[in-house]
Coordinates of C-alpha atoms in Angstrom, one line a residue:
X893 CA 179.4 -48.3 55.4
X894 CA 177.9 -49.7 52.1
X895 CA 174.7 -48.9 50.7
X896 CA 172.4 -50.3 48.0
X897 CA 171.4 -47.2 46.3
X898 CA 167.7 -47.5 47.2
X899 CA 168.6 -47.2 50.3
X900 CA 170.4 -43.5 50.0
X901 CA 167.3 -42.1 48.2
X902 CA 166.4 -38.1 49.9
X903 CA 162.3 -38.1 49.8
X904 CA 160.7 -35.1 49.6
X905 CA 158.6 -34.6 53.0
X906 CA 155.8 -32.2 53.7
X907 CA 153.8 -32.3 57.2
X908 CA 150.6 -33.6 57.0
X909 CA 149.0 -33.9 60.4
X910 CA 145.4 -36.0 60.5
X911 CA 142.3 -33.7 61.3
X912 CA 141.7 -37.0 64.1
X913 CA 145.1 -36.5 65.8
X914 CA 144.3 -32.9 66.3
X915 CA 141.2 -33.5 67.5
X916 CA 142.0 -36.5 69.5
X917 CA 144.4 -34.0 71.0
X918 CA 141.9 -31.5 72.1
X919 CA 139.8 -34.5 73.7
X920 CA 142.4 -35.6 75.9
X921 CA 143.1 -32.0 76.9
X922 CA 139.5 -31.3 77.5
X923 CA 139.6 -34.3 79.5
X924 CA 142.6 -34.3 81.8
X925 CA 142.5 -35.9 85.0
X926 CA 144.2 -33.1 87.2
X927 CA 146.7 -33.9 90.1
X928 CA 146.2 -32.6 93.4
X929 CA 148.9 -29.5 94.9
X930 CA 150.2 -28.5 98.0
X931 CA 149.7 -25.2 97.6
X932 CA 152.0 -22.4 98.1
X933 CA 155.1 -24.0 97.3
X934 CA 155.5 -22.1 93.7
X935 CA 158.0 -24.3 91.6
X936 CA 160.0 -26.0 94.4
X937 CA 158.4 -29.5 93.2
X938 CA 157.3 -29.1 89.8
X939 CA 155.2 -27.0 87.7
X940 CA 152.1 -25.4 89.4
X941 CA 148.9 -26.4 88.5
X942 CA 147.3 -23.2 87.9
X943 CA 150.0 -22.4 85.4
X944 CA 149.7 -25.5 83.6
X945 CA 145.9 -25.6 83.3
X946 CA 146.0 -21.9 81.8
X947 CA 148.5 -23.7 78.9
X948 CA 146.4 -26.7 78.5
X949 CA 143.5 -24.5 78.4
X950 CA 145.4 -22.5 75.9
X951 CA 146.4 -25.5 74.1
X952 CA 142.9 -26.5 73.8
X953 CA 141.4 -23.5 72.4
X954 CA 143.7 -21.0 71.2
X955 CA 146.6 -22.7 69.6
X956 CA 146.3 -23.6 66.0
X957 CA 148.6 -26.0 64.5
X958 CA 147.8 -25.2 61.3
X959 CA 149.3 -22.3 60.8
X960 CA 152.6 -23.4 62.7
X961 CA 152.4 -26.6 60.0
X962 CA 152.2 -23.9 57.5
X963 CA 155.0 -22.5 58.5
X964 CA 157.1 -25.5 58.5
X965 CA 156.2 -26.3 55.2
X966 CA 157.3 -23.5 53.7
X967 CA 160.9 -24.7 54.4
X968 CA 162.2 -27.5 51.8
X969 CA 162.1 -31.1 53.7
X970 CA 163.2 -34.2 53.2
X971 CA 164.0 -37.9 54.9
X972 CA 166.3 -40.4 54.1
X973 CA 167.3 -43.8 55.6
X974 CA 170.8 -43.6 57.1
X975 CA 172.0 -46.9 59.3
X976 CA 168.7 -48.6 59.0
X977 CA 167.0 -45.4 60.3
X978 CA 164.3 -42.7 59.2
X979 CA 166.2 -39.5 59.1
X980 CA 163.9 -35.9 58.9
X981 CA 165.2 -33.0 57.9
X982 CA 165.2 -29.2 56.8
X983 CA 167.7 -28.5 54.0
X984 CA 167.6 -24.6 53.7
X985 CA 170.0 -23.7 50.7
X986 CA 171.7 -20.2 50.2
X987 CA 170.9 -17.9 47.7
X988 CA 174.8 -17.1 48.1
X989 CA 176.1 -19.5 45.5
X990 CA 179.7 -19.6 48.1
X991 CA 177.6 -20.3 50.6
X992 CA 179.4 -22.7 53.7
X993 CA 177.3 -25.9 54.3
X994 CA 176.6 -25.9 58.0
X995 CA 174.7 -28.8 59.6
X996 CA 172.8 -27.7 63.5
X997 CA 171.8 -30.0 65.8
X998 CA 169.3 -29.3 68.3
X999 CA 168.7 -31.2 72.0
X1000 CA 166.1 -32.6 74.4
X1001 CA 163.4 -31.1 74.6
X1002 CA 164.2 -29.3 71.3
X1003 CA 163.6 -29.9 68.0
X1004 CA 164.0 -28.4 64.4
X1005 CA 161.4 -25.7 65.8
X1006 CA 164.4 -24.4 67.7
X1007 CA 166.1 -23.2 64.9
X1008 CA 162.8 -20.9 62.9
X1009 CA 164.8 -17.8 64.1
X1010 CA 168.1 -18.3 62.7
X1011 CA 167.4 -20.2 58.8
X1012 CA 166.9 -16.7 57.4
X1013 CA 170.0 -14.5 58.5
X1014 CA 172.0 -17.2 58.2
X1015 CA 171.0 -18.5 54.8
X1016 CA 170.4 -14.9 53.8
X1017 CA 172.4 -12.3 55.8
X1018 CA 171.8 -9.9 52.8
X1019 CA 168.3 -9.8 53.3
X1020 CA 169.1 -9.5 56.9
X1021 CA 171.7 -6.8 57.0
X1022 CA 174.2 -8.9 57.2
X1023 CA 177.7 -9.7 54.9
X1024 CA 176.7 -11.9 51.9
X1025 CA 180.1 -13.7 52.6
X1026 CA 178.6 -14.9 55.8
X1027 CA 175.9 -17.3 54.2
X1028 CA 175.5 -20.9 55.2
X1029 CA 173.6 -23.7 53.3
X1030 CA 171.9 -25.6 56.6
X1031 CA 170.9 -28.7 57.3
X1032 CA 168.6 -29.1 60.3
X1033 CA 167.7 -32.9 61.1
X1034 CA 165.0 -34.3 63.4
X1035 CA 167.5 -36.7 65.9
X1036 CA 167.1 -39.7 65.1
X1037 CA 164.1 -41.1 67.8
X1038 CA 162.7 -37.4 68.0
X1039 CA 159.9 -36.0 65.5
X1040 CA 159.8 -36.8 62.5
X1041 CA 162.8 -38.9 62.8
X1042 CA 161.2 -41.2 65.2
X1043 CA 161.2 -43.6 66.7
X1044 CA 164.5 -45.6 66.7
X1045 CA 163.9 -49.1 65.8
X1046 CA 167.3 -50.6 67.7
X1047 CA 169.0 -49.9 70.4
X1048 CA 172.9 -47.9 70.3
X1049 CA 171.4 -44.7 69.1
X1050 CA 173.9 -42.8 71.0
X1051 CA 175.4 -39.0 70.2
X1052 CA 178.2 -41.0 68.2
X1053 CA 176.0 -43.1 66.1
X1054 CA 173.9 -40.3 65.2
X1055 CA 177.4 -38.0 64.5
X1056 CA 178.4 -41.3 62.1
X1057 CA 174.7 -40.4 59.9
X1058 CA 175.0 -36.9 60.1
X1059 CA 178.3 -37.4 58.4
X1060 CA 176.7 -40.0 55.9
X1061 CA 174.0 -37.2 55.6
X1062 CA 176.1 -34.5 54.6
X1063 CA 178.2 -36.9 52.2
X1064 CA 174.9 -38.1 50.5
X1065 CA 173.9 -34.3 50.0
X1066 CA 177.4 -33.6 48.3
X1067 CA 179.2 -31.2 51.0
X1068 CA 183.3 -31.7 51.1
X1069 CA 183.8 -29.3 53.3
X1070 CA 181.4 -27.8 56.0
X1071 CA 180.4 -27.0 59.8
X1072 CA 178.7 -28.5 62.6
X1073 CA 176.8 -26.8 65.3
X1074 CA 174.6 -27.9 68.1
X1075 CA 173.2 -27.2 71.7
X1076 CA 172.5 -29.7 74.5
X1077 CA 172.8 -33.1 72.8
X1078 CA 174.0 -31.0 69.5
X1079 CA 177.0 -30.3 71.8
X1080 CA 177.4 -33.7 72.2
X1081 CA 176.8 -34.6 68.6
X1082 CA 178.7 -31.8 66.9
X1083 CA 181.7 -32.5 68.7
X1084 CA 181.5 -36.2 67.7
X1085 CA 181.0 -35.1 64.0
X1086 CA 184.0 -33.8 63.7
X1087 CA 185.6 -36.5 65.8
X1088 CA 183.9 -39.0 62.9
X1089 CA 184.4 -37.0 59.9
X1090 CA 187.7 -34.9 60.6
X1091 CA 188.7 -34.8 57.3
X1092 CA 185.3 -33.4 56.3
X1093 CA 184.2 -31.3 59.1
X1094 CA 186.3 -27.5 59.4
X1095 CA 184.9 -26.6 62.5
X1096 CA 182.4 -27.0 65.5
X1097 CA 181.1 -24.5 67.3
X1098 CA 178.8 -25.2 70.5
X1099 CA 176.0 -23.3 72.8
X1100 CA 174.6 -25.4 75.9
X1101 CA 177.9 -27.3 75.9
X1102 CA 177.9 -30.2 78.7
X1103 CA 180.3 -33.0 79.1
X1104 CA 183.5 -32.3 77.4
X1105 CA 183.4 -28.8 78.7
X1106 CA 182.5 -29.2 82.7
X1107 CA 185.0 -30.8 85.5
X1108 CA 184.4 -34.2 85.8
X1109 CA 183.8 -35.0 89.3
X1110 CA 185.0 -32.7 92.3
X1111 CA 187.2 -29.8 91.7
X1112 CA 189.8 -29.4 94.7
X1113 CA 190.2 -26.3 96.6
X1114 CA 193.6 -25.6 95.1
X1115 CA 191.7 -25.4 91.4
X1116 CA 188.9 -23.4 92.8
X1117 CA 191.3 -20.8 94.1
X1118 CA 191.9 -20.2 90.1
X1119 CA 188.3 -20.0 88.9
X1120 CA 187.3 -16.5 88.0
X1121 CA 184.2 -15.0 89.9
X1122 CA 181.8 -16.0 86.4
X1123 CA 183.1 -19.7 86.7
X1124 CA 182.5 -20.4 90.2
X1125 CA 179.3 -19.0 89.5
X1126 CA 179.2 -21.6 86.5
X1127 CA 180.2 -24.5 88.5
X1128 CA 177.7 -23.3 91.5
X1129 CA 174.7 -23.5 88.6
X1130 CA 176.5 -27.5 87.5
X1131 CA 176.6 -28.7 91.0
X1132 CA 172.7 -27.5 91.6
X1133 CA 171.6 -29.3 88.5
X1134 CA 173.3 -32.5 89.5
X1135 CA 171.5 -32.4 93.0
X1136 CA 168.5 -30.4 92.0
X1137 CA 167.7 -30.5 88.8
X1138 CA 168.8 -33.5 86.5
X1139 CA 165.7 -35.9 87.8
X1140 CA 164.3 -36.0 84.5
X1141 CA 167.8 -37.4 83.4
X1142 CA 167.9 -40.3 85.9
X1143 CA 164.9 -41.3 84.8
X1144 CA 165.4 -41.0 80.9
X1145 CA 169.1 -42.8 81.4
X1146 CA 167.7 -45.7 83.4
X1147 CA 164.2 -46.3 82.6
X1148 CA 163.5 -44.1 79.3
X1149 CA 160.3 -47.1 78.4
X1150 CA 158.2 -46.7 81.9
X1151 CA 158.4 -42.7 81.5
X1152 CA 157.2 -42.9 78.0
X1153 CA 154.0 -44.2 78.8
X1154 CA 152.9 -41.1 80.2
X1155 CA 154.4 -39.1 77.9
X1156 CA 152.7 -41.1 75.2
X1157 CA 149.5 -40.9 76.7
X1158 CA 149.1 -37.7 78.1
X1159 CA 149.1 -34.5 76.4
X1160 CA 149.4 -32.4 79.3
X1161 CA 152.2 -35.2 81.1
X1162 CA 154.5 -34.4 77.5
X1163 CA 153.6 -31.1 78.3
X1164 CA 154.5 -30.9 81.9
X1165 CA 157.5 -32.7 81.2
X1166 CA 159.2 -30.2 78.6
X1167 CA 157.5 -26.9 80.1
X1168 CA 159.2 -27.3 83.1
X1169 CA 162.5 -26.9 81.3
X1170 CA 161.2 -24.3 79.3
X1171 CA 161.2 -22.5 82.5
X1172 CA 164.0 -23.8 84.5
X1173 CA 166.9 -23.4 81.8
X1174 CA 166.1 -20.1 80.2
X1175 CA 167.4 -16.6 81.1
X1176 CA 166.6 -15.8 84.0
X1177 CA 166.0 -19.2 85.1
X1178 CA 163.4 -17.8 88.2
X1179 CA 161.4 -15.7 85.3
X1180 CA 158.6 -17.8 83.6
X1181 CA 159.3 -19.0 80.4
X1182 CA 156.9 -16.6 78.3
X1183 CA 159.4 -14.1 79.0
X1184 CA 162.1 -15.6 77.0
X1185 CA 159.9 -17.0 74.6
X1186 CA 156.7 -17.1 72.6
X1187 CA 154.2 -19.7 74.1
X1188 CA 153.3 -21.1 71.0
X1189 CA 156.3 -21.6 69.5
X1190 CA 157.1 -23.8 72.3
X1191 CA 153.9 -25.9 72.3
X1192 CA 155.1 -26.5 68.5
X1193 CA 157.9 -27.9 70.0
X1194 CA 156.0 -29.4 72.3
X1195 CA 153.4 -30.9 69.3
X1196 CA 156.5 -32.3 67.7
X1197 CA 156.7 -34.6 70.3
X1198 CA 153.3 -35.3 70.5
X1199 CA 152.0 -35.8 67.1
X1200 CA 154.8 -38.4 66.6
X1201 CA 154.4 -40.3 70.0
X1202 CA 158.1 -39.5 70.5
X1203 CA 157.9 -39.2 74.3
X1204 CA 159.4 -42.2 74.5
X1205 CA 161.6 -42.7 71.8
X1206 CA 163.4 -39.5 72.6
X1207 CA 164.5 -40.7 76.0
X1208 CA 166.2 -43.5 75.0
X1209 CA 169.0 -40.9 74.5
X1210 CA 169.7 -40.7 77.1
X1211 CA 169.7 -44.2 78.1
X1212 CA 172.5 -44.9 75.4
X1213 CA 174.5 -42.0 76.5
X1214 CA 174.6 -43.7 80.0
X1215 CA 175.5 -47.0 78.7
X1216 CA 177.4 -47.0 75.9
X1217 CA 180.5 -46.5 77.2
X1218 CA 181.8 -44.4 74.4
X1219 CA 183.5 -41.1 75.8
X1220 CA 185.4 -38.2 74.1
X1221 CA 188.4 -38.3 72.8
X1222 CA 190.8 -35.3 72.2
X1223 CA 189.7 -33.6 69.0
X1224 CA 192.5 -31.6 66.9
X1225 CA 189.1 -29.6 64.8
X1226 CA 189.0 -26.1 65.8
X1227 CA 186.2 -25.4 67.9
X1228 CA 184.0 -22.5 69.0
X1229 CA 181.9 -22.5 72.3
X1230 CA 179.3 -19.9 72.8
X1231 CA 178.4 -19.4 76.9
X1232 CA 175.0 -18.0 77.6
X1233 CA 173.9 -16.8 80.8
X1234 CA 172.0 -20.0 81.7
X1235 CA 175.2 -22.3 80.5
X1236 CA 178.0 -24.4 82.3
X1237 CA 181.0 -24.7 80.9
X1238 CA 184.2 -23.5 81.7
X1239 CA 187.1 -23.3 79.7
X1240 CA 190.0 -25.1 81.1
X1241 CA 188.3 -28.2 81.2
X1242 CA 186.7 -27.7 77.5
X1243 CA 190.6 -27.6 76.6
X1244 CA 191.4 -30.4 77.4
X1245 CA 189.4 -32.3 74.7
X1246 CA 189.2 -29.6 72.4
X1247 CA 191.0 -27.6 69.8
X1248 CA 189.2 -24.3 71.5
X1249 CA 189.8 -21.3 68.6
X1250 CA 186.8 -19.0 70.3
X1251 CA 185.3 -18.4 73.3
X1252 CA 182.5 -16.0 74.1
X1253 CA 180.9 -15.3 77.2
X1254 CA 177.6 -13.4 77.5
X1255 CA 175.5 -12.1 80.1
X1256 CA 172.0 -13.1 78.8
X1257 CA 170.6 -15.6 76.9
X1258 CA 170.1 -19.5 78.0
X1259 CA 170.1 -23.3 77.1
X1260 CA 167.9 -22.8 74.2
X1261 CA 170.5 -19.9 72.2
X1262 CA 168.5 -20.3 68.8
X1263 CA 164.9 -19.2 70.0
X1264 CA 166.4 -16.9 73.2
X1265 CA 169.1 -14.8 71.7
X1266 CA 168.9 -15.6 68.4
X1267 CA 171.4 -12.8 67.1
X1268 CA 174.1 -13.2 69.7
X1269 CA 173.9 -16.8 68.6
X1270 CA 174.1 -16.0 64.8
X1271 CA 176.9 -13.4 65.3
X1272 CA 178.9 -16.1 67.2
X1273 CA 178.6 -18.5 64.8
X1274 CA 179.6 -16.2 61.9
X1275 CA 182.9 -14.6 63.6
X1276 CA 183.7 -18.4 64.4
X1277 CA 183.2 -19.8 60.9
X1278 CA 184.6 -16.9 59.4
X1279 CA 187.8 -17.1 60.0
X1280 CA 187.5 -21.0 58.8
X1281 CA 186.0 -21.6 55.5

């Protein structure tokens, strides 16, 4: 891939939301247009309304932006264009001068906010009781079509695009040698990173892991016989998200434009749409949400995708995963996967595409690792890269 040098220039970036988009924002949520309930039927179809006014009303009058922008800021970003694309992203260097660069890649409905817990004991584990030997350099893009990032401008945006500019990413930003991590569609990407950049990338190592690391298809009774009690358990949790739970991924793989309008539109649809998840896929999955994580932190996340109209945008992930054909092929890179409670996959079948060096099971902690169990996830991802650069 060529590049005029223009074209590679890193831009410093500092948020700068519009007073009008805020308060554009607190209009609309002042004046929502509520949907009717059947009542008593608690989460069987979809977020409650009571529970979702009491966020929006929240939202409207509690939540300051401001400060969460603040904190943003304080960590060094930058964009770039990579493939014709705006590129965001957080570039969080080690005081450790043999620091290991280490790029992490978050998922739908995630974004960079996903990863506040983690930048300081892993840049610094020093300052956080940790072995100075352990220190990363990070690099924490926006996917390209979400946040800042956003939106794509073409279609083919798949997970093995974006792993081709993360690798241009890290080559522009002078790292040889270094790791990849990711959840969700970061297990999808990561993989694929070192798949497009073997003889860069030293290891992966994946929480939220999905295709890749699940059966494909049925699993005959003779195989089931085998599973251990914690992955029939796991496959039981699969086969209820693909009757039960993967609507929202229909809809985004098929028709990713007619969803975004709402999404666009309406602060409290985005809202709807992502909370739900919130509260579906962390530990324990029949808890709400605020007892896994702070509430504002996810409306940050949430704002990410509202401030930058990326309702859309984002989706279309999906749609190119779906349809572009590209699929997995068996990776030699030595690989780490990280199973919280909430997670799928199971090992056998993550073998056969992967070189898997570590495998850790644990008995809390769900699809979003980094904000959940942020120090199981840290102390993973340090034994793994430990023993590799």
């Amino acid at each position: 891939m060529t590049h005029d040098h223009t074209d590679a220039e890193i831009r410093p970036f500092r948020i700068d939301v519009p007073q009008e988009d805020l308060d554009d924002l607190r209009d609309r949520l002042g004046r929502t247009r509520w949907s009717s309930e059947i009542p008593g039927v608690g989460w069987n179809r979809g977020v409650p309304l009571d529970y979702l006014k009491e966020w929006v009303e929240h939202w409207r009058t509690s939540y300051d932006w401001r400060e969460w922008e603040a904190r943003l800021n304080e960590l060094p970003q930058f964009t770039t264009t990579i493939d014709g694309q705006n590129v965001h992203f957080l570039h969080v260097r080690s005081p450790e001068p043999s620091a290991f660069p280490l790029i992490l890649s978050h998922g739908w409905p995630g974004s960079v906010v996903e990863f506040l817990e983690v930048i300081g004991p892993l840049t610094d584990p020093r300052s956080h009781g940790g072995d100075p030997a352990d220190a990363f350099h990070l690099v924490i893009p926006s996917l390209p079509g979400f946040g800042f990032s956003g939106p794509v401008r073409k279609p083919g945006w798949d997970s093995f695009r974006i792993a081709g500019a993360f690798a241009e990413l890290m080559g522009r930003l002078g790292y040889e040698r270094y790791g990849a991590q990711g959840g969700d569609f970061g297990a999808f990407i990561s993989p694929n990173l070192g798949r497009a950049d073997r003889d860069h990338v030293a290891g992966v190592h994946v929480n939220a892991a999905t295709m890749g690391f699940i059966p494909f298809g049925d699993v005959d009774e003779a195989t089931l016989s085998t599973f251990t009690d914690a992955e029939k358990v796991r496959l039981e949790r699969l086969n209820r998200f693909l009757s039960e739970g993967n609507g929202y991924f229909q809809i985004q793989g098929s028709r990713p434009q007619t969803i975004g309008y709402g999404l666009t539109d309406s602060p409290v649809g985005q809202l709807a749409w992502i909370v739900e998840k919130f509260k579906e896929w962390t530990y324990p999955s029949d808890e709400l949400p605020e007892r896994a994580l702070n509430r504002d932190r996810m409306l940050t996340n949430v704002m990410l995708y509202w401030l930058t109209a990326t309702g859309a945008s984002s989706a279309h992930l999906y749609y190119e995963s779906m349809h572009s054909g590209n699929w997995p092929t068996p990776s030699a890179v030595p690989t780490g996967v990280a199973v919280f409670a909430e997670d799928v996959p199971i090992r056998r079948y993550a073998e056969q595409s992967n070189n898997i060096v570590r495998w850790s099971e644990f008995d809390r902690g769900g699809h979003f690792a980094a904000m959940e169990a942020p120090h199981l996830l840290v102390d993973d991802m340090r034994g793994f890269f430990r023993g590799l650069s």
